[in-house]
C-alpha cells in the first residue's frame, strides 16, 4: 500500500509542479496495454480527471497485437472508460514513405492522437514515458549523434502532449500495479535485443550499473543540468540564426563570420530535418561549387552562389490554369493571380516599367495563350534583342538559383514564349508603331507577412 501511495503522490506532484493538467481538462490517454500506460490511466482516473483512452493496433506482432487490443478493451470496459481504437497497416505505410517501421508507427500514432484531439476537443494527450525511457533516449541520441538539444531528453509538456510520469521509474510502476493486483500485457519485442533501444535497455545499461549502481538517477540529474544549459545556449544560437538566415535563405559569408559557425549551422538545419552528418558535409563545402543539392525528409537545400537556399519538397507550384482568357482575373498558382485586360493602343498609352506587368501586341499573338512552367530547351528572343536565347542561360545570367528556375513560369503564344513571367517579354511581341491592340497581363501576389 505504501508503494502505491508513493507512486501516486509522485505522479501528482509532477502534474502540479509542471502544471500539466487543469481541474477541468479532458485528457486522452495513450493506452498500449503495457505496464506504463496502464499505470498512467489508473492514476489519472484515481485523481478524478476526465479521461478517455486511445489504442492503436499497428498489426506488427500478429496475434500478440490483437491480444493487446482485447486486453485494452476489457480494461476500459471494466473501468467505464471510453476507448478510441484504430487499425494501421504500418508496414505498408513505412514502405510508401520510405521510413523505418518505428518512425512509421510514431507518425501514425501521433497523427491519430491529433485527429482525436481536434474532433473530440481533448485538452491534453497523456503519454506514459518515464525516467528510464528518458535516460534511454539520452543514450540513444548519444549513439546516433546529436546536438545539445538531443541531450535534454523528453519534455514534461510539448504542445498538447504531457508526460506526467517522467519523475518515476519502471520498478516503481511495476510495484504500483502489483500492489493493486492489476495485470498488464508484455510486448515480446521488449525482451529481444534486435532494436538499438532494446540493446541499450537490456545490455548497455546493466553494464553501466556495474560501474555505478545509481546510473539511472545520475543520468537523469545530468539531463536536468543539460536542460538549463540548453536554455542559455539556445538564446545565443537563436540570436546568431537571426543574423544569418532570412526567408529560408542562409547567407554563407554571414554564417562563416559568426562564432561556432559549424554548430550554428547544425542547429539551424536540424529544424529542417537534416542530420549531423549532412550538416558537417554542407559546412565543409561552403566554398565549393554552386548547384549541389542536399535532401532531408521534407526539405531540399541548395548550395547557391552566396547563399544556402531551403525549399519544401511538397511545395506545390503547378499551374491551376493553363489556357488564359483575354479578359479577367485568373488564379494561375496558389500564390499568383493574373489580371488580364485588352486596351486600344494610341499615342497616349504608357507602357508600365514594372517587371510584374507585360504589354504585348495582341495582333501578333497566336491562340491559345497558355501559361506553364519553363521546360528544358525553351528559347525566346529577349526584349530589345534579335537572336534567340535559351531560357536556362538567361536565368543563369540573372543569377537565378535552381529552385527559382524550377518555379519559373512562361506565357506562350501558340508554341512561342511571349513572356518570361516577372522577368522579360519576347521581342517578337513588342509594341511598335503598327500596334492597334494591347494585351496587358499583371501579376498579383498576396501580401508577404511581416
CSV table of C-alpha atoms in Angstrom, one decimal:
chain,number,residue,atom,x,y,z
A,1,UNK,CA,0.0,0.0,0.0
A,2,UNK,CA,2.9,2.3,0.8
A,3,UNK,CA,4.4,1.8,-2.7
A,4,UNK,CA,1.0,2.6,-4.3
A,5,UNK,CA,0.7,5.8,-2.4
A,6,UNK,CA,4.3,6.8,-3.2
A,7,UNK,CA,3.9,6.3,-6.9
A,8,UNK,CA,0.5,8.1,-7.0
A,9,UNK,CA,2.0,11.0,-5.0
A,10,UNK,CA,5.0,11.2,-7.3
A,11,UNK,CA,2.9,11.5,-10.4
A,12,UNK,CA,0.5,14.0,-8.9
A,13,UNK,CA,3.5,16.1,-7.6
A,14,UNK,CA,4.9,16.1,-11.2
A,15,UNK,CA,1.5,17.3,-12.6
A,16,UNK,CA,1.3,20.1,-10.0
A,17,UNK,CA,4.9,21.2,-10.3
A,18,UNK,CA,4.8,21.4,-14.1
A,19,UNK,CA,1.2,22.5,-14.3
A,20,UNK,CA,0.4,19.7,-16.8
A,21,UNK,CA,-3.4,19.3,-16.2
A,22,UNK,CA,-6.1,21.7,-15.1
A,23,UNK,CA,-9.1,20.6,-13.0
A,24,UNK,CA,-11.5,20.7,-15.9
A,25,UNK,CA,-9.2,19.3,-18.6
A,26,UNK,CA,-10.4,16.5,-20.8
A,27,UNK,CA,-7.5,14.0,-21.2
A,28,UNK,CA,-6.8,11.5,-23.9
A,29,UNK,CA,-4.6,8.7,-22.5
A,30,UNK,CA,-2.4,6.7,-24.9
A,31,UNK,CA,-3.0,3.1,-23.8
A,32,UNK,CA,-0.9,0.3,-25.3
A,33,UNK,CA,-1.8,-2.2,-22.6
A,34,UNK,CA,1.7,-2.3,-21.2
A,35,UNK,CA,2.6,-1.6,-17.6
A,36,UNK,CA,3.5,2.1,-18.1
A,37,UNK,CA,0.3,3.2,-19.9
A,38,UNK,CA,-2.0,1.1,-17.6
A,39,UNK,CA,-0.4,2.7,-14.6
A,40,UNK,CA,-0.9,6.2,-16.1
A,41,UNK,CA,-4.5,5.5,-16.8
A,42,UNK,CA,-5.2,4.2,-13.3
A,43,UNK,CA,-3.5,7.2,-11.6
A,44,UNK,CA,-5.3,9.8,-13.7
A,45,UNK,CA,-8.7,8.1,-13.1
A,46,UNK,CA,-7.9,7.8,-9.4
A,47,UNK,CA,-7.2,11.5,-9.3
A,48,UNK,CA,-10.6,12.2,-10.7
A,49,UNK,CA,-9.6,13.6,-14.1
A,50,UNK,CA,-11.9,13.2,-17.0
A,51,UNK,CA,-10.1,10.5,-19.0
A,52,UNK,CA,-10.7,8.7,-22.3
A,53,UNK,CA,-8.2,6.2,-23.8
A,54,UNK,CA,-6.8,5.6,-27.3
A,55,UNK,CA,-5.3,2.4,-28.6
A,56,UNK,CA,-3.5,1.9,-31.9
A,57,UNK,CA,-3.2,-1.6,-33.4
A,58,UNK,CA,-0.2,-1.5,-35.7
A,59,UNK,CA,-0.5,-5.2,-36.7
A,60,UNK,CA,3.2,-5.8,-36.4
A,61,UNK,CA,3.2,-8.8,-34.0
A,62,UNK,CA,0.4,-11.0,-35.3
A,63,UNK,CA,-1.8,-12.5,-32.7
A,64,UNK,CA,0.0,-10.6,-30.0
A,65,UNK,CA,-1.2,-7.2,-31.4
A,66,UNK,CA,-4.8,-8.5,-31.3
A,67,UNK,CA,-4.3,-9.8,-27.8
A,68,UNK,CA,-3.2,-6.3,-26.7
A,69,UNK,CA,-6.2,-4.7,-28.2
A,70,UNK,CA,-8.6,-7.2,-26.5
A,71,UNK,CA,-6.9,-6.5,-23.1
A,72,UNK,CA,-7.3,-2.8,-23.5
A,73,UNK,CA,-10.9,-3.1,-24.5
A,74,UNK,CA,-11.6,-5.3,-21.4
A,75,UNK,CA,-9.7,-2.9,-19.1
A,76,UNK,CA,-11.6,0.2,-20.3
A,77,UNK,CA,-15.0,-1.6,-20.2
A,78,UNK,CA,-14.3,-2.7,-16.6
A,79,UNK,CA,-13.5,0.9,-15.6
A,80,UNK,CA,-16.2,2.5,-17.7
A,81,UNK,CA,-13.7,4.5,-19.8
A,82,UNK,CA,-14.5,5.4,-23.3
A,83,UNK,CA,-11.9,3.8,-25.7
A,84,UNK,CA,-11.0,5.0,-29.2
A,85,UNK,CA,-9.2,2.5,-31.4
A,86,UNK,CA,-7.7,2.4,-34.9
A,87,UNK,CA,-6.0,-0.3,-37.1
A,88,UNK,CA,-3.0,0.6,-39.2
A,89,UNK,CA,-1.1,-1.2,-42.0
A,90,UNK,CA,2.2,0.1,-40.5
A,91,UNK,CA,4.5,-1.9,-42.8
A,92,UNK,CA,2.8,-0.6,-46.0
A,93,UNK,CA,2.9,3.0,-44.7
A,94,UNK,CA,6.6,2.6,-43.9
A,95,UNK,CA,7.3,1.3,-47.5
A,96,UNK,CA,5.2,4.1,-49.0
A,97,UNK,CA,7.1,6.8,-47.0
A,98,UNK,CA,10.5,5.2,-47.2
A,99,UNK,CA,10.9,5.3,-43.5
A,100,UNK,CA,11.6,2.8,-40.7
A,101,UNK,CA,8.8,0.8,-39.0
A,102,UNK,CA,9.5,2.7,-35.7
A,103,UNK,CA,9.1,6.1,-37.4
A,104,UNK,CA,6.0,5.0,-39.3
A,105,UNK,CA,4.3,3.8,-36.1
A,106,UNK,CA,5.2,7.1,-34.4
A,107,UNK,CA,3.8,9.2,-37.3
A,108,UNK,CA,0.6,7.2,-37.5
A,109,UNK,CA,0.1,7.2,-33.7
A,110,UNK,CA,0.6,10.9,-33.2
A,111,UNK,CA,-1.4,11.7,-36.3
A,112,UNK,CA,-4.3,9.8,-34.9
A,113,UNK,CA,-4.0,11.4,-31.5
A,114,UNK,CA,-4.1,14.8,-33.0
A,115,UNK,CA,-7.1,13.9,-35.1
A,116,UNK,CA,-9.0,12.7,-32.0
A,117,UNK,CA,-7.9,15.8,-30.0
A,118,UNK,CA,-9.4,18.1,-32.6
A,119,UNK,CA,-12.6,16.1,-33.2
A,120,UNK,CA,-13.4,15.3,-29.6
A,121,UNK,CA,-11.9,18.6,-28.1
A,122,UNK,CA,-9.4,17.0,-25.7
A,123,UNK,CA,-7.3,19.5,-23.8
A,124,UNK,CA,-4.3,17.1,-23.2
A,125,UNK,CA,-2.8,13.9,-24.7
A,126,UNK,CA,-1.1,12.0,-21.9
A,127,UNK,CA,1.7,9.5,-22.8
A,128,UNK,CA,3.4,7.1,-20.4
A,129,UNK,CA,7.1,7.9,-20.8
A,130,UNK,CA,9.0,7.6,-17.6
A,131,UNK,CA,12.5,8.3,-16.2
A,132,UNK,CA,14.0,5.1,-17.7
A,133,UNK,CA,12.7,6.0,-21.1
A,134,UNK,CA,14.2,9.4,-20.8
A,135,UNK,CA,17.6,8.0,-19.9
A,136,UNK,CA,17.4,5.5,-22.7
A,137,UNK,CA,16.6,8.3,-25.1
A,138,UNK,CA,19.6,10.3,-24.0
A,139,UNK,CA,21.9,7.3,-24.6
A,140,UNK,CA,20.2,6.6,-28.0
A,141,UNK,CA,20.9,10.1,-29.1
A,142,UNK,CA,24.5,9.9,-28.0
A,143,UNK,CA,24.9,6.7,-30.0
A,144,UNK,CA,23.3,8.1,-33.1
A,145,UNK,CA,24.9,11.6,-32.8
A,146,UNK,CA,23.1,14.7,-31.7
A,147,UNK,CA,23.4,18.4,-30.7
A,148,UNK,CA,22.9,19.7,-27.2
A,149,UNK,CA,19.1,19.7,-27.7
A,150,UNK,CA,19.1,15.9,-28.1
A,151,UNK,CA,20.8,15.5,-24.7
A,152,UNK,CA,18.0,17.3,-22.9
A,153,UNK,CA,15.7,14.3,-23.1
A,154,UNK,CA,11.9,14.4,-23.2
A,155,UNK,CA,9.8,17.4,-22.1
A,156,UNK,CA,7.1,17.2,-19.5
A,157,UNK,CA,4.9,19.4,-21.7
A,158,UNK,CA,5.2,19.5,-25.5
A,159,UNK,CA,2.2,21.2,-27.1
A,160,UNK,CA,-0.8,19.2,-26.2
A,161,UNK,CA,1.3,16.2,-25.2
A,162,UNK,CA,2.0,15.7,-21.5
A,163,UNK,CA,4.3,13.2,-19.7
A,164,UNK,CA,3.2,13.0,-16.0
A,165,UNK,CA,5.4,10.0,-15.2
A,166,UNK,CA,8.9,11.4,-16.2
A,167,UNK,CA,9.9,11.5,-12.5
A,168,UNK,CA,9.1,7.8,-11.9
A,169,UNK,CA,10.9,4.7,-12.9
A,170,UNK,CA,10.0,1.3,-14.3
A,171,UNK,CA,10.3,-0.5,-10.9
A,172,UNK,CA,8.0,1.9,-9.2
A,173,UNK,CA,5.4,1.4,-11.9
A,174,UNK,CA,5.5,-2.4,-11.6
A,175,UNK,CA,5.3,-2.2,-7.8
A,176,UNK,CA,2.3,0.1,-8.1
A,177,UNK,CA,0.4,-2.3,-10.4
A,178,UNK,CA,1.4,-5.3,-8.3
A,179,UNK,CA,0.0,-3.6,-5.2
A,180,UNK,CA,-3.3,-3.1,-7.0
A,181,UNK,CA,-3.3,-6.6,-8.4
A,182,UNK,CA,-3.6,-5.0,-11.8
A,183,UNK,CA,-2.4,-7.2,-14.8
A,184,UNK,CA,-0.9,-5.8,-18.0
A,185,UNK,CA,0.5,-7.1,-21.2
A,186,UNK,CA,4.1,-7.5,-22.1
A,187,UNK,CA,5.4,-6.7,-25.6
A,188,UNK,CA,7.7,-9.7,-26.6
A,189,UNK,CA,9.8,-7.4,-28.7
A,190,UNK,CA,10.9,-5.6,-25.5
A,191,UNK,CA,12.6,-8.8,-24.4
A,192,UNK,CA,14.6,-9.1,-27.6
A,193,UNK,CA,17.9,-7.3,-28.4
A,194,UNK,CA,17.3,-6.5,-32.1
A,195,UNK,CA,16.4,-2.8,-31.8
A,196,UNK,CA,19.0,-0.3,-30.7
A,197,UNK,CA,16.9,1.0,-27.8
A,198,UNK,CA,16.4,-2.5,-26.5
A,199,UNK,CA,20.2,-3.2,-26.7
A,200,UNK,CA,20.7,-0.1,-24.6
A,201,UNK,CA,18.0,-1.2,-22.1
A,202,UNK,CA,18.9,-4.9,-21.8
A,203,UNK,CA,22.7,-4.8,-22.4
A,204,UNK,CA,24.3,-1.4,-22.1
A,205,UNK,CA,22.5,-0.1,-19.0
A,206,UNK,CA,23.1,-3.3,-17.0
A,207,UNK,CA,26.8,-3.0,-17.8
A,208,UNK,CA,26.9,0.7,-16.6
A,209,UNK,CA,25.2,-0.3,-13.4
A,210,UNK,CA,28.2,-2.5,-12.6
A,211,UNK,CA,30.2,0.7,-12.6
A,212,UNK,CA,27.6,3.0,-11.0
A,213,UNK,CA,24.6,1.2,-9.4
A,214,UNK,CA,22.7,4.6,-9.4
A,215,UNK,CA,23.4,5.3,-13.1
A,216,UNK,CA,19.8,6.0,-13.9
A,217,UNK,CA,19.5,8.6,-11.2
A,218,UNK,CA,22.9,10.1,-12.2
A,219,UNK,CA,21.9,10.4,-15.9
A,220,UNK,CA,18.5,11.8,-15.0
A,221,UNK,CA,20.3,14.5,-13.0
A,222,UNK,CA,22.6,15.2,-15.9
A,223,UNK,CA,19.6,15.6,-18.2
A,224,UNK,CA,18.3,18.3,-15.8
A,225,UNK,CA,21.6,20.2,-15.9
A,226,UNK,CA,21.7,20.0,-19.7
A,227,UNK,CA,18.2,21.4,-19.9
A,228,UNK,CA,19.3,24.5,-18.1
A,229,UNK,CA,22.4,24.8,-20.2
A,230,UNK,CA,20.4,24.4,-23.3
A,231,UNK,CA,18.1,27.2,-22.3
A,232,UNK,CA,21.1,29.6,-22.2
A,233,UNK,CA,22.7,28.1,-25.2
A,234,UNK,CA,19.5,28.3,-27.3
A,235,UNK,CA,19.2,32.1,-26.5
A,236,UNK,CA,22.6,32.7,-28.0
A,237,UNK,CA,22.0,30.4,-31.0
A,238,UNK,CA,18.7,32.0,-31.9
A,239,UNK,CA,20.3,35.4,-31.9
A,240,UNK,CA,23.0,34.1,-34.3
A,241,UNK,CA,20.4,32.4,-36.5
A,242,UNK,CA,18.6,35.7,-37.0
A,243,UNK,CA,21.8,37.3,-38.3
A,244,UNK,CA,22.4,34.7,-41.0
A,245,UNK,CA,19.0,33.3,-42.0
A,246,UNK,CA,16.0,35.1,-43.6
A,247,UNK,CA,13.1,33.6,-45.6
A,248,UNK,CA,14.7,30.2,-45.8
A,249,UNK,CA,18.0,31.6,-47.1
A,250,UNK,CA,21.3,31.3,-45.2
A,251,UNK,CA,23.9,34.0,-46.0
A,252,UNK,CA,27.2,32.0,-46.4
A,253,UNK,CA,29.6,34.8,-45.6
A,254,UNK,CA,27.5,35.9,-42.6
A,255,UNK,CA,27.5,32.3,-41.4
A,256,UNK,CA,31.3,32.0,-41.6
A,257,UNK,CA,31.6,35.2,-39.6
A,258,UNK,CA,29.7,34.1,-36.5
A,259,UNK,CA,31.3,32.2,-33.6
A,260,UNK,CA,30.9,28.4,-33.6
A,261,UNK,CA,29.6,28.6,-37.2
A,262,UNK,CA,29.6,24.8,-37.6
A,263,UNK,CA,27.4,24.3,-34.6
A,264,UNK,CA,25.1,27.2,-35.5
A,265,UNK,CA,24.6,25.7,-39.0
A,266,UNK,CA,23.8,22.3,-37.4
A,267,UNK,CA,21.2,23.8,-35.0
A,268,UNK,CA,19.7,25.7,-37.9
A,269,UNK,CA,19.5,22.8,-40.3
A,270,UNK,CA,18.3,20.3,-37.7
A,271,UNK,CA,15.0,22.3,-37.6
A,272,UNK,CA,14.6,21.3,-41.3
A,273,UNK,CA,15.3,17.6,-40.7
A,274,UNK,CA,18.9,17.5,-41.7
A,275,UNK,CA,21.1,15.3,-39.6
A,276,UNK,CA,24.6,16.0,-38.2
A,277,UNK,CA,26.4,14.1,-41.0
A,278,UNK,CA,24.7,16.2,-43.6
A,279,UNK,CA,25.3,19.4,-41.7
A,280,UNK,CA,29.0,18.6,-41.5
A,281,UNK,CA,29.2,17.9,-45.2
A,282,UNK,CA,27.3,21.1,-46.0
A,283,UNK,CA,29.6,23.2,-43.8
A,284,UNK,CA,32.8,21.6,-45.3
A,285,UNK,CA,31.6,22.5,-48.8
A,286,UNK,CA,30.5,26.1,-48.1
A,287,UNK,CA,33.3,27.3,-50.5
A,288,UNK,CA,32.5,24.6,-53.1
A,289,UNK,CA,30.8,25.0,-56.5
A,290,UNK,CA,27.2,26.1,-56.5
A,291,UNK,CA,24.4,23.8,-57.6
A,292,UNK,CA,24.8,21.0,-55.1
A,293,UNK,CA,21.5,19.8,-53.6
A,294,UNK,CA,21.0,18.1,-50.2
A,295,UNK,CA,17.8,16.5,-49.0
A,296,UNK,CA,16.1,15.8,-45.7
A,297,UNK,CA,12.7,14.0,-45.4
A,298,UNK,CA,10.7,17.2,-46.2
A,299,UNK,CA,13.2,19.8,-47.4
A,300,UNK,CA,15.9,20.4,-50.1
A,301,UNK,CA,18.9,22.6,-49.6
A,302,UNK,CA,20.7,24.2,-52.5
A,303,UNK,CA,24.3,25.4,-52.2
A,304,UNK,CA,23.9,28.6,-54.4
A,305,UNK,CA,26.5,31.3,-55.1
A,306,UNK,CA,26.3,33.3,-51.9
A,307,UNK,CA,23.5,31.5,-50.0
A,308,UNK,CA,22.2,28.2,-48.9
A,309,UNK,CA,18.6,28.1,-50.1
A,310,UNK,CA,15.9,25.9,-48.5
A,311,UNK,CA,12.8,24.7,-50.2
A,312,UNK,CA,10.0,22.3,-49.1
A,313,UNK,CA,9.7,19.1,-51.2
A,314,UNK,CA,6.0,19.2,-51.1
A,315,UNK,CA,5.8,22.8,-52.3
A,316,UNK,CA,3.2,23.0,-55.0
A,317,UNK,CA,3.9,25.3,-57.9
A,318,UNK,CA,1.8,23.8,-60.5
A,319,UNK,CA,-0.4,25.9,-62.8
A,320,UNK,CA,-4.0,25.9,-61.8
A,321,UNK,CA,-5.0,27.5,-65.1
A,322,UNK,CA,-3.2,26.6,-68.4
A,323,UNK,CA,-5.2,28.4,-71.1
A,324,UNK,CA,-5.5,32.1,-70.4
A,325,UNK,CA,-8.6,34.2,-71.3
A,326,UNK,CA,-8.3,37.6,-72.9
A,327,UNK,CA,-10.0,39.4,-70.1
A,328,UNK,CA,-10.4,38.7,-66.4
A,329,UNK,CA,-8.8,37.7,-63.1
A,330,UNK,CA,-7.3,34.2,-63.2
A,331,UNK,CA,-5.6,32.3,-60.3
A,332,UNK,CA,-2.5,30.8,-62.0
A,333,UNK,CA,-0.8,29.2,-59.0
A,334,UNK,CA,-1.6,29.0,-55.3
A,335,UNK,CA,0.1,32.4,-54.7
A,336,UNK,CA,-0.1,34.1,-58.1
A,337,UNK,CA,-3.0,35.7,-59.9
A,338,UNK,CA,-3.0,37.2,-63.4
A,339,UNK,CA,-5.2,40.3,-64.0
A,340,UNK,CA,-5.7,40.3,-67.8
A,341,UNK,CA,-7.2,43.1,-70.0
A,342,UNK,CA,-7.3,44.4,-73.6
A,343,UNK,CA,-6.9,48.0,-74.5
A,344,UNK,CA,-6.8,50.1,-77.6
A,345,UNK,CA,-3.4,51.4,-78.4
A,346,UNK,CA,-2.8,55.1,-79.1
A,347,UNK,CA,-0.2,57.7,-78.6
A,348,UNK,CA,-1.4,58.4,-75.1
A,349,UNK,CA,-0.8,54.8,-73.9
A,350,UNK,CA,2.1,54.5,-71.4
A,351,UNK,CA,3.9,51.2,-71.1
A,352,UNK,CA,4.4,50.2,-67.5
A,353,UNK,CA,8.1,49.7,-66.5
A,354,UNK,CA,7.4,47.1,-63.7
A,355,UNK,CA,8.6,43.6,-64.2
A,356,UNK,CA,5.3,42.2,-62.8
A,357,UNK,CA,3.4,43.7,-65.8
A,358,UNK,CA,3.7,42.9,-69.5
A,359,UNK,CA,2.2,44.6,-72.6
A,360,UNK,CA,2.0,42.5,-75.7
A,361,UNK,CA,0.9,43.4,-79.3
A,362,UNK,CA,-2.4,41.5,-79.4
A,363,UNK,CA,-2.4,41.3,-83.2
A,364,UNK,CA,0.8,39.4,-83.2
A,365,UNK,CA,-0.4,36.7,-80.7
A,366,UNK,CA,-1.4,33.2,-81.8
A,367,UNK,CA,-4.0,31.3,-79.9
A,368,UNK,CA,-4.3,29.6,-77.5
A,369,UNK,CA,-2.5,31.8,-75.0
A,370,UNK,CA,-1.1,29.5,-72.3
A,371,UNK,CA,0.9,29.6,-69.1
A,372,UNK,CA,3.2,26.8,-67.9
A,373,UNK,CA,6.4,26.0,-66.1
A,374,UNK,CA,9.6,26.5,-68.0
A,375,UNK,CA,10.9,23.4,-69.8
A,376,UNK,CA,14.3,22.2,-70.8
A,377,UNK,CA,15.3,23.6,-74.2
A,378,UNK,CA,12.9,26.5,-74.1
A,379,UNK,CA,14.1,29.5,-76.1
A,380,UNK,CA,12.9,33.1,-76.5
A,381,UNK,CA,14.0,36.4,-78.0
A,382,UNK,CA,14.6,38.7,-75.1
A,383,UNK,CA,13.1,42.2,-75.5
A,384,UNK,CA,15.4,44.5,-77.3
A,385,UNK,CA,17.3,41.7,-79.0
A,386,UNK,CA,17.1,39.9,-82.3
A,387,UNK,CA,18.6,36.4,-81.7
A,388,UNK,CA,17.1,33.6,-79.7
A,389,UNK,CA,18.5,32.6,-76.3
A,390,UNK,CA,18.0,29.6,-74.1
A,391,UNK,CA,15.7,30.5,-71.1
A,392,UNK,CA,18.0,28.5,-68.8
A,393,UNK,CA,21.0,30.6,-69.9
A,394,UNK,CA,19.0,33.8,-69.5
A,395,UNK,CA,18.0,32.8,-65.9
A,396,UNK,CA,21.6,31.8,-65.1
A,397,UNK,CA,22.8,35.3,-66.2
A,398,UNK,CA,20.1,36.8,-64.0
A,399,UNK,CA,21.7,34.7,-61.1
A,400,UNK,CA,18.5,32.7,-60.5
A,401,UNK,CA,19.1,29.6,-58.4
A,402,UNK,CA,18.0,26.1,-59.2
A,403,UNK,CA,14.8,26.3,-57.2
A,404,UNK,CA,13.8,29.6,-58.8
A,405,UNK,CA,14.4,28.2,-62.2
A,406,UNK,CA,12.2,25.2,-61.4
A,407,UNK,CA,9.4,27.6,-60.5
A,408,UNK,CA,9.8,30.0,-63.5
A,409,UNK,CA,6.6,30.5,-65.4
A,410,UNK,CA,6.3,31.4,-69.1
A,411,UNK,CA,3.3,32.7,-71.0
A,412,UNK,CA,3.1,31.3,-74.5
A,413,UNK,CA,1.6,32.5,-77.8
A,414,UNK,CA,0.9,29.2,-79.6
A,415,UNK,CA,4.3,27.4,-79.5
A,416,UNK,CA,6.3,30.5,-78.8
A,417,UNK,CA,7.2,32.1,-75.5
A,418,UNK,CA,5.7,35.6,-75.2
A,419,UNK,CA,6.7,36.4,-71.7
A,420,UNK,CA,9.2,35.1,-69.1
A,421,UNK,CA,6.9,35.9,-66.2
A,422,UNK,CA,8.2,38.7,-63.9
A,423,UNK,CA,11.4,38.8,-65.9
A,424,UNK,CA,11.3,39.8,-69.6
A,425,UNK,CA,9.0,39.8,-72.6
A,426,UNK,CA,9.8,38.3,-76.0
A,427,UNK,CA,10.8,40.9,-78.6
A,428,UNK,CA,8.6,39.3,-81.3
A,429,UNK,CA,5.5,40.5,-79.5
A,430,UNK,CA,6.7,44.0,-78.6
A,431,UNK,CA,4.5,47.1,-79.2
A,432,UNK,CA,5.5,49.2,-82.2
A,433,UNK,CA,4.1,51.9,-84.5
A,434,UNK,CA,1.8,49.4,-86.2
A,435,UNK,CA,0.2,48.2,-82.9
A,436,UNK,CA,-3.6,48.6,-82.6
A,437,UNK,CA,-4.5,46.5,-79.6
A,438,UNK,CA,-2.5,45.7,-76.5
A,439,UNK,CA,-2.9,42.7,-74.2
A,440,UNK,CA,-1.9,43.6,-70.6
A,441,UNK,CA,-1.1,40.9,-68.0
A,442,UNK,CA,-0.4,42.0,-64.5
A,443,UNK,CA,0.9,39.6,-61.7
A,444,UNK,CA,-0.6,39.9,-58.3
A,445,UNK,CA,0.7,38.1,-55.2
A,446,UNK,CA,-0.8,38.0,-51.7
A,447,UNK,CA,1.0,40.5,-49.3
A,448,UNK,CA,4.0,39.0,-47.5
A,449,UNK,CA,3.7,38.5,-43.8
A,450,UNK,CA,5.9,41.0,-41.9
